[in-house]
Tab-separated table of C-alpha atoms and ligand atoms in Angstrom:
chain	number	residue	atom	x	y	z
A	167	MET	CA	177.705	114.359	50.075
A	168	ALA	CA	175.946	117.676	49.846
A	169	ILE	CA	172.388	116.441	50.354
A	170	VAL	CA	173.148	114.540	53.542
A	171	GLU	CA	174.842	117.596	54.942
A	172	ASP	CA	171.931	119.791	53.976
A	173	VAL	CA	169.551	117.399	55.730
A	174	ALA	CA	171.761	117.388	58.803
A	175	ALA	CA	171.830	121.186	58.852
A	176	LEU	CA	168.033	121.324	58.391
A	177	ARG	CA	167.620	118.833	61.223
A	178	GLU	CA	169.762	120.948	63.557
A	179	ARG	CA	167.944	124.170	62.648
A	180	THR	CA	164.562	122.563	63.140
A	181	LEU	CA	165.511	121.032	66.487
A	182	ALA	CA	166.777	124.448	67.603
A	183	SER	CA	163.488	126.056	66.542
A	184	VAL	CA	161.555	123.388	68.448
A	185	GLU	CA	163.469	124.238	71.601
A	186	GLN	CA	162.902	127.960	71.086
A	187	ALA	CA	159.151	127.755	70.438
A	188	ALA	CA	157.612	129.789	73.270
A	189	ASP	CA	154.113	128.338	73.105
A	190	THR	CA	152.128	125.598	71.405
A	191	ALA	CA	151.058	127.924	68.581
A	192	ALA	CA	154.679	128.788	67.732
A	193	LEU	CA	155.571	125.092	68.008
A	194	ASP	CA	152.907	124.195	65.494
A	195	GLN	CA	154.391	126.679	63.028
A	196	VAL	CA	157.744	124.899	63.389
A	197	ARG	CA	156.029	121.572	62.772
A	198	VAL	CA	154.295	122.829	59.618
A	199	ALA	CA	157.528	124.391	58.291
A	200	ALA	CA	159.368	121.062	58.675
A	201	LEU	CA	156.819	118.287	58.321
A	202	GLY	CA	153.736	119.977	56.843
A	203	LYS	CA	152.555	119.280	53.274
A	204	SER	CA	155.071	121.706	51.853
A	205	GLY	CA	157.507	121.481	54.750
A	206	ALA	CA	161.255	121.359	54.205
A	207	LEU	CA	161.762	117.764	55.400
A	208	THR	CA	158.672	116.608	53.545
A	209	GLY	CA	160.229	118.129	50.445
A	210	TYR	CA	163.276	115.846	50.835
A	211	LEU	CA	161.072	112.789	51.378
A	212	ARG	CA	159.073	113.583	48.244
A	213	SER	CA	162.065	114.132	46.041
A	214	MET	CA	163.864	110.903	46.930
A	215	GLY	CA	163.197	109.680	43.373
A	216	GLN	CA	165.496	112.322	41.988
A	217	VAL	CA	168.407	111.325	44.241
A	218	PRO	CA	171.021	109.245	42.395
A	219	LYS	CA	170.552	105.535	43.151
A	220	GLU	CA	173.858	105.061	44.925
A	221	GLU	CA	173.154	107.892	47.348
A	222	ARG	CA	169.532	107.087	47.914
A	223	ALA	CA	170.052	104.724	50.898
A	224	LEU	CA	172.201	107.185	52.802
A	225	VAL	CA	170.056	110.189	52.028
A	226	GLY	CA	166.923	108.226	52.846
A	227	LYS	CA	168.362	107.184	56.156
A	228	ALA	CA	169.409	110.743	57.006
A	229	VAL	CA	166.002	112.179	56.076
A	230	ASN	CA	164.123	109.502	58.015
A	231	GLU	CA	166.265	109.905	61.072
A	232	ALA	CA	165.822	113.652	60.853
A	233	ARG	CA	162.033	113.151	60.644
A	234	VAL	CA	161.974	110.847	63.657
A	235	ALA	CA	164.208	113.178	65.668
A	236	VAL	CA	162.087	116.190	64.798
A	237	GLU	CA	158.841	114.347	65.586
A	238	GLU	CA	160.165	113.224	68.942
A	239	ALA	CA	161.421	116.704	69.774
A	240	LEU	CA	158.072	118.187	68.753
A	241	ALA	CA	156.159	115.738	70.961
A	242	ALA	CA	158.413	116.353	73.962
A	243	ARG	CA	158.293	120.139	73.546
A	244	LYS	CA	154.528	120.032	73.041
A	245	ALA	CA	154.017	118.101	76.264
A	246	ALA	CA	156.239	120.552	78.163
A	247	LEU	CA	154.505	123.634	76.728
A	248	GLU	CA	151.036	122.223	77.363
A	249	ALA	CA	151.903	121.457	80.960
A	250	ALA	CA	153.252	124.990	81.423
A	251	GLU	CA	150.162	126.522	79.784
A	252	LEU	CA	147.830	124.454	81.975
A	253	ALA	CA	149.770	125.443	85.093
A	254	ALA	CA	149.538	129.113	84.077
A	255	ALA	CA	145.786	128.822	83.460
A	256	ILE	CA	145.285	127.183	86.857
A	257	ASP	CA	147.337	129.902	88.500
A	258	ALA	CA	145.330	132.620	86.778
A	259	ALA	CA	142.009	131.129	87.884
A	260	ALA	CA	143.197	130.309	91.345
A	261	VAL	CA	140.729	130.728	94.207
A	262	ASP	CA	142.138	131.742	97.528
A	263	VAL	CA	140.362	129.307	99.788
A	264	THR	CA	141.723	131.055	102.857
A	265	LEU	CA	139.652	134.218	102.166
A	266	PRO	CA	136.529	134.540	104.338
A	267	GLY	CA	133.293	133.687	102.491
A	268	ARG	CA	130.444	136.068	101.725
A	269	ALA	CA	127.715	135.196	104.177
A	270	GLN	CA	124.083	135.637	103.147
A	271	GLN	CA	122.663	138.611	104.973
A	272	VAL	CA	119.448	137.930	106.777
A	273	GLY	CA	116.888	140.671	106.170
A	274	THR	CA	114.801	142.250	108.874
A	275	ARG	CA	111.465	144.001	108.805
A	276	HIS	CA	111.664	147.700	108.077
A	277	LEU	CA	111.061	150.005	111.035
A	278	ILE	CA	108.002	151.499	109.315
A	279	ASN	CA	106.342	148.074	109.038
A	280	ARG	CA	107.357	147.168	112.549
A	281	ILE	CA	105.723	150.236	114.036
A	282	ALA	CA	102.602	149.748	111.901
A	283	ASP	CA	102.367	146.159	113.164
A	284	GLU	CA	103.002	147.251	116.735
A	285	VAL	CA	100.111	149.720	116.597
A	286	SER	CA	97.912	147.126	114.887
A	287	GLU	CA	98.738	144.573	117.599
A	288	ILE	CA	97.730	147.008	120.321
A	289	PHE	CA	94.324	147.480	118.718
A	290	LEU	CA	93.882	143.801	117.856
A	291	GLY	CA	94.340	143.252	121.585
A	292	LEU	CA	91.387	145.599	122.172
A	293	GLY	CA	89.185	143.590	119.815
A	294	TYR	CA	89.538	145.758	116.698
A	295	SER	CA	89.902	144.216	113.260
A	296	VAL	CA	92.079	145.409	110.384
A	297	ALA	CA	90.398	147.005	107.366
A	298	GLN	CA	91.892	148.027	104.053
A	299	GLY	CA	91.006	150.432	101.288
A	300	PRO	CA	92.424	151.299	97.857
A	301	GLU	CA	95.381	153.658	97.448
A	302	VAL	CA	93.889	154.941	94.198
A	303	GLU	CA	90.693	156.439	95.482
A	304	THR	CA	87.829	158.623	94.322
A	305	CYS	CA	87.140	162.162	95.466
A	306	TYR	CA	84.035	160.864	97.163
A	307	TYR	CA	85.844	158.573	99.600
A	308	ASN	CA	88.854	160.801	100.154
A	309	PHE	CA	86.939	164.078	100.613
A	310	GLU	CA	83.205	164.300	100.052
A	311	ALA	CA	81.967	161.497	102.280
A	312	LEU	CA	84.342	162.842	104.920
A	313	ASN	CA	82.516	166.139	104.973
A	314	ALA	CA	85.358	168.066	103.306
A	315	PRO	CA	83.609	171.045	101.715
A	316	ALA	CA	84.347	171.639	98.029
A	317	ASP	CA	86.525	174.641	98.885
A	318	HIS	CA	88.504	172.896	101.644
A	319	PRO	CA	92.181	173.792	101.067
A	320	SER	CA	93.300	170.152	101.193
A	321	ARG	CA	91.303	169.532	98.012
A	322	GLY	CA	93.384	171.906	95.915
A	323	LEU	CA	95.964	170.601	93.456
A	324	ALA	CA	98.700	171.697	95.843
A	325	ASP	CA	98.225	168.747	98.200
A	326	THR	CA	96.749	165.988	96.111
A	327	PHE	CA	98.053	163.859	93.267
A	328	TYR	CA	95.153	163.683	90.856
A	329	VAL	CA	94.973	160.895	88.322
A	330	VAL	CA	94.339	162.344	84.883
A	331	ASP	CA	93.309	160.689	81.626
A	332	ARG	CA	95.726	159.760	78.861
A	333	SER	CA	95.697	163.181	77.246
A	334	GLY	CA	96.620	164.676	80.594
A	335	ALA	CA	93.195	166.302	80.892
A	336	ALA	CA	91.519	166.488	84.265
A	337	CYS	CA	88.214	164.687	84.389
A	338	ASN	CA	85.706	167.077	85.846
A	339	VAL	CA	84.454	170.602	85.933
A	340	ARG	CA	86.473	171.806	88.897
A	341	GLY	CA	89.670	171.222	86.973
A	342	GLU	CA	90.398	168.172	89.057
A	343	SER	CA	90.077	164.513	88.344
A	344	ASP	CA	87.599	162.463	90.343
A	345	VAL	CA	90.346	159.929	90.804
A	346	LEU	CA	93.308	160.558	93.062
A	347	LEU	CA	95.983	158.964	95.191
A	348	ARG	CA	94.477	159.005	98.663
A	349	THR	CA	95.910	161.752	100.849
A	350	GLN	CA	94.735	160.071	104.049
A	351	THR	CA	93.508	156.689	105.231
A	352	SER	CA	90.321	158.349	106.515
A	353	GLY	CA	88.493	157.146	103.386
A	354	VAL	CA	88.692	153.619	104.772
A	355	GLN	CA	86.265	154.806	107.477
A	356	VAL	CA	83.689	155.335	104.751
A	357	HIS	CA	84.330	151.938	103.154
A	358	ALA	CA	84.085	150.307	106.591
A	359	MET	CA	80.780	152.015	107.405
A	360	GLU	CA	79.357	151.071	103.993
A	361	ASP	CA	80.528	147.467	104.247
A	362	ARG	CA	79.793	146.675	107.904
A	363	GLU	CA	77.015	147.032	110.411
A	364	PRO	CA	77.775	148.621	113.787
A	365	PRO	CA	79.350	147.831	116.155
A	366	ILE	CA	82.421	148.746	114.108
A	367	TYR	CA	85.910	148.626	115.635
A	368	VAL	CA	88.512	148.839	112.897
A	369	ILE	CA	91.985	150.112	112.240
A	370	ALA	CA	93.345	150.649	108.739
A	371	PRO	CA	97.085	150.922	108.113
A	372	GLY	CA	98.207	151.957	104.630
A	373	LYS	CA	100.143	154.237	102.339
A	374	VAL	CA	99.017	157.755	101.530
A	375	TYR	CA	100.338	160.333	99.066
A	376	ARG	CA	100.691	164.107	99.095
A	377	ARG	CA	102.242	166.645	96.775
A	378	ASP	CA	104.886	167.579	99.284
A	379	VAL	CA	108.602	167.934	98.788
A	380	ALA	CA	110.479	165.614	101.140
A	381	ASP	CA	112.006	167.463	104.074
A	382	PRO	CA	112.709	166.533	107.702
A	383	SER	CA	108.985	166.486	108.536
A	384	HIS	CA	107.283	165.768	105.171
A	385	LEU	CA	107.312	162.857	102.733
A	386	PRO	CA	105.375	162.650	99.458
A	387	GLN	CA	104.466	159.060	100.353
A	388	PHE	CA	104.023	157.923	103.901
A	389	THR	CA	102.056	155.520	106.055
A	390	GLN	CA	99.024	156.230	108.180
A	391	ILE	CA	96.963	154.215	110.579
A	392	GLU	CA	93.321	155.115	110.774
A	393	GLY	CA	90.987	154.027	113.530
A	394	LEU	CA	87.200	154.026	113.622
A	395	VAL	CA	84.727	153.042	116.280
A	396	VAL	CA	80.966	153.196	115.738
A	397	ASP	CA	78.726	151.783	118.430
A	398	GLU	CA	75.888	152.734	120.734
A	399	GLY	CA	76.781	155.181	123.476
A	400	ILE	CA	80.362	155.942	122.430
A	401	THR	CA	81.653	159.121	124.104
A	402	PHE	CA	84.666	161.383	124.012
A	403	GLY	CA	85.713	159.629	127.237
A	404	ASP	CA	86.062	156.363	125.287
A	405	LEU	CA	88.206	158.183	122.745
A	406	LYS	CA	90.473	159.641	125.408
A	407	GLY	CA	90.844	156.381	127.275
A	408	THR	CA	91.632	154.440	124.106
A	409	LEU	CA	94.260	156.862	122.817
A	410	ASP	CA	95.866	157.334	126.223
A	411	TYR	CA	96.172	153.532	126.427
A	412	LEU	CA	97.712	153.458	122.930
A	413	CYS	CA	100.333	156.071	123.849
A	414	LYS	CA	101.317	154.301	127.041
A	415	GLN	CA	101.606	150.975	125.227
A	416	LEU	CA	103.689	152.519	122.465
A	417	PHE	CA	105.937	154.861	124.397
A	418	GLY	CA	105.839	153.689	128.017
A	419	GLU	CA	103.573	153.811	131.063
A	420	GLU	CA	105.143	157.004	132.392
A	421	ARG	CA	104.170	159.067	129.345
A	422	LYS	CA	101.268	161.517	129.643
A	423	THR	CA	98.841	162.582	126.928
A	424	ARG	CA	97.056	165.838	126.300
A	425	PHE	CA	94.174	166.630	123.961
A	426	ARG	CA	94.172	170.005	122.192
A	427	ALA	CA	91.065	171.262	120.408
A	428	HIS	CA	91.561	171.224	116.635
A	429	TYR	CA	89.551	171.128	113.425
A	430	PHE	CA	88.996	168.209	111.075
A	431	PRO	CA	86.083	168.223	108.638
A	432	PHE	CA	84.942	164.696	109.528
A	433	THR	CA	84.945	164.924	113.326
A	434	GLU	CA	83.184	167.209	115.774
A	435	PRO	CA	84.589	167.951	118.254
A	436	SER	CA	88.131	167.285	116.989
A	437	ALA	CA	91.429	167.207	118.796
A	438	GLU	CA	95.122	166.720	118.301
A	439	VAL	CA	96.848	164.447	120.764
A	440	ASP	CA	100.271	165.174	122.206
A	441	VAL	CA	102.404	162.783	124.208
A	442	SER	CA	104.831	164.085	126.821
A	443	CYS	CA	108.395	164.370	125.527
A	444	GLY	CA	110.423	161.274	126.317
A	445	ILE	CA	113.717	163.165	126.379
A	446	CYS	CA	112.959	166.008	128.808
A	447	HIS	CA	109.824	164.439	130.398
A	448	GLY	CA	107.848	167.620	129.859
A	449	GLU	CA	110.511	170.114	130.913
A	450	GLY	CA	111.069	171.413	127.383
A	451	CYS	CA	114.048	170.588	125.178
A	452	ARG	CA	115.238	170.855	121.594
A	453	PHE	CA	113.498	167.637	120.523
A	454	CYS	CA	110.051	168.947	121.614
A	455	LYS	CA	110.919	172.513	120.575
A	456	GLY	CA	110.754	173.607	124.182
A	457	THR	CA	107.089	172.662	124.657
A	458	GLY	CA	107.500	169.419	126.600
A	459	TRP	CA	104.983	167.774	124.225
A	460	LEU	CA	105.124	165.885	120.924
A	461	GLU	CA	102.134	165.877	118.582
A	462	ILE	CA	101.293	162.362	117.491
A	463	LEU	CA	97.805	162.123	116.021
A	464	GLY	CA	94.489	163.682	115.084
A	465	CYS	CA	91.131	162.464	116.347
A	466	GLY	CA	87.573	163.343	117.168
A	467	MET	CA	83.970	162.241	117.455
A	468	VAL	CA	82.657	161.172	114.056
A	469	ASP	CA	80.533	164.002	112.658
A	470	PRO	CA	76.858	162.935	112.475
A	471	ASN	CA	76.871	164.039	108.801
A	472	VAL	CA	79.612	161.538	108.070
A	473	LEU	CA	77.654	158.762	109.779
A	474	SER	CA	74.456	159.456	107.885
A	475	MET	CA	76.221	159.859	104.500
A	476	SER	CA	77.433	156.287	104.954
A	477	GLY	CA	74.017	155.006	105.960
A	478	ILE	CA	74.435	154.926	109.743
A	479	ASP	CA	71.741	156.452	111.964
A	480	PRO	CA	73.441	159.173	114.072
A	481	GLU	CA	70.490	159.167	116.463
A	482	LYS	CA	71.252	155.583	117.387
A	483	TYR	CA	75.016	155.387	116.987
A	484	SER	CA	77.990	157.547	117.788
A	485	GLY	CA	81.662	156.978	117.231
A	486	PHE	CA	85.192	158.260	117.279
A	487	ALA	CA	88.004	158.232	114.774
A	488	PHE	CA	91.698	158.897	114.774
A	489	GLY	CA	94.592	158.957	112.367
A	490	MET	CA	98.350	158.901	112.858
A	491	GLY	CA	101.505	158.987	110.755
A	492	VAL	CA	103.599	155.858	111.226
A	493	GLU	CA	106.901	157.402	110.101
A	494	ARG	CA	106.381	160.234	112.557
A	495	ILE	CA	105.710	157.812	115.408
A	496	ALA	CA	108.808	155.805	114.473
A	497	CYS	CA	110.913	158.968	114.601
A	498	LEU	CA	109.393	160.078	117.912
A	499	LYS	CA	109.919	156.670	119.453
A	500	TYR	CA	113.565	156.416	118.458
A	501	ASN	CA	114.496	160.123	118.483
A	502	VAL	CA	115.184	160.187	114.742
A	503	PRO	CA	115.474	163.829	113.674
A	504	ASP	CA	114.519	163.477	109.983
A	505	LEU	CA	111.728	161.384	108.381
A	506	ARG	CA	113.812	160.931	105.232
A	507	MET	CA	116.336	158.789	107.093
A	508	LEU	CA	113.721	156.015	107.189
A	509	LEU	CA	113.659	155.834	103.404
A	510	GLU	CA	117.259	156.371	102.419
A	511	GLY	CA	118.070	152.674	102.630
A	512	ASP	CA	121.232	153.208	104.664
A	513	MET	CA	121.711	149.795	106.222
A	514	ARG	CA	123.930	151.148	109.006
A	515	PHE	CA	120.963	153.206	110.143
A	516	LEU	CA	118.195	150.653	109.524
A	517	ARG	CA	120.006	147.715	111.166
A	518	GLN	CA	119.791	149.452	114.516
A	519	PHE	CA	116.101	148.690	114.844
B	805	DAH	N1	93.209	162.266	108.225
B	805	DAH	C1	93.887	163.171	109.118
B	805	DAH	C2	95.206	163.611	108.486
B	805	DAH	O1	95.617	163.014	107.507
B	805	DAH	C3	94.186	162.507	110.437
B	805	DAH	C4	92.926	162.285	111.211
B	805	DAH	C5	92.447	163.269	112.062
B	805	DAH	C6	92.195	161.133	111.063
B	805	DAH	C7	91.295	163.087	112.785
B	805	DAH	C8	91.031	160.946	111.795
B	805	DAH	C9	90.603	161.939	112.643
B	805	DAH	O2	90.311	159.834	111.692
B	805	DAH	O3	89.469	161.745	113.354
B	805	DAH	O4	95.790	164.535	108.933
């Protein structure tokens, strides 16, 4: 009986294809080819009416058995393939629980902030309070009220970032804007004198900006700490005692200070303060360029002009002021040879402090 044999052959071919299907997608193609709407076995089931009556029972039985066998084989193969695919997916996404975890790193304060706070603490201990001023400042506070004559070299475009209007035009007759990024924290002195009545004992830490190219001893943005004292009977002796105390607190009791005459527009007399080199103890070495001393700040007695411009009577009051670079102090304290190292963000370097 040709039909029964054909069905048997189809059954064997289909079962073989089921076994060979490599994945569930291939298996589905086998299913559609055999049992889909126009599948081969479905075709036999549909055309049973055309089979001669006497053969119909046998053919029907063969086709039905073939269908059941194929369906069972499909189900078994499907289960096996799905299990294999799931196992492969689990393998691919496997997490190695024996690897060490990634611990959260705890941050620390940056050395620049630490030194600024350390200096502030020293002065808070002496009864000073902390004052603040704007980083975007006017010419008046940054220069004029600090007695910087109009032709003072620091006022030229070379040192100062001027803020210009939208068209890029400078805002006043000298070819400079009236608005600038402060080049020093000394302007906070003026704000403090305008805002407070003497006695004034303030320090003012903050960022300042200069048109400098970064190199080992210059940064276009850095941090300063300004100090201002205005009271009755303040002398240069008070200034010396205060700054000598600061240096010993910061660097160690054994360090010496020296005051060298200097010029600043807003103080008279003015001085630069050096602290004895902590590496050679004054003998002279590479770190102090053979001098035995390290320059750490500028200071002086507040010029009477500066007092009166800010509404303080210089006949009644006198005062002193000082200003220091925090990055420079950090480098001097820890023998760091290049200011830029503080800002490079190299954690191996920064974690040391
Ligand atoms: N403003 C000065 C600078 O940026 C530092 C300074 C010097 C501040 C003398 C002072 C001072 O208050 O009295 O170089």
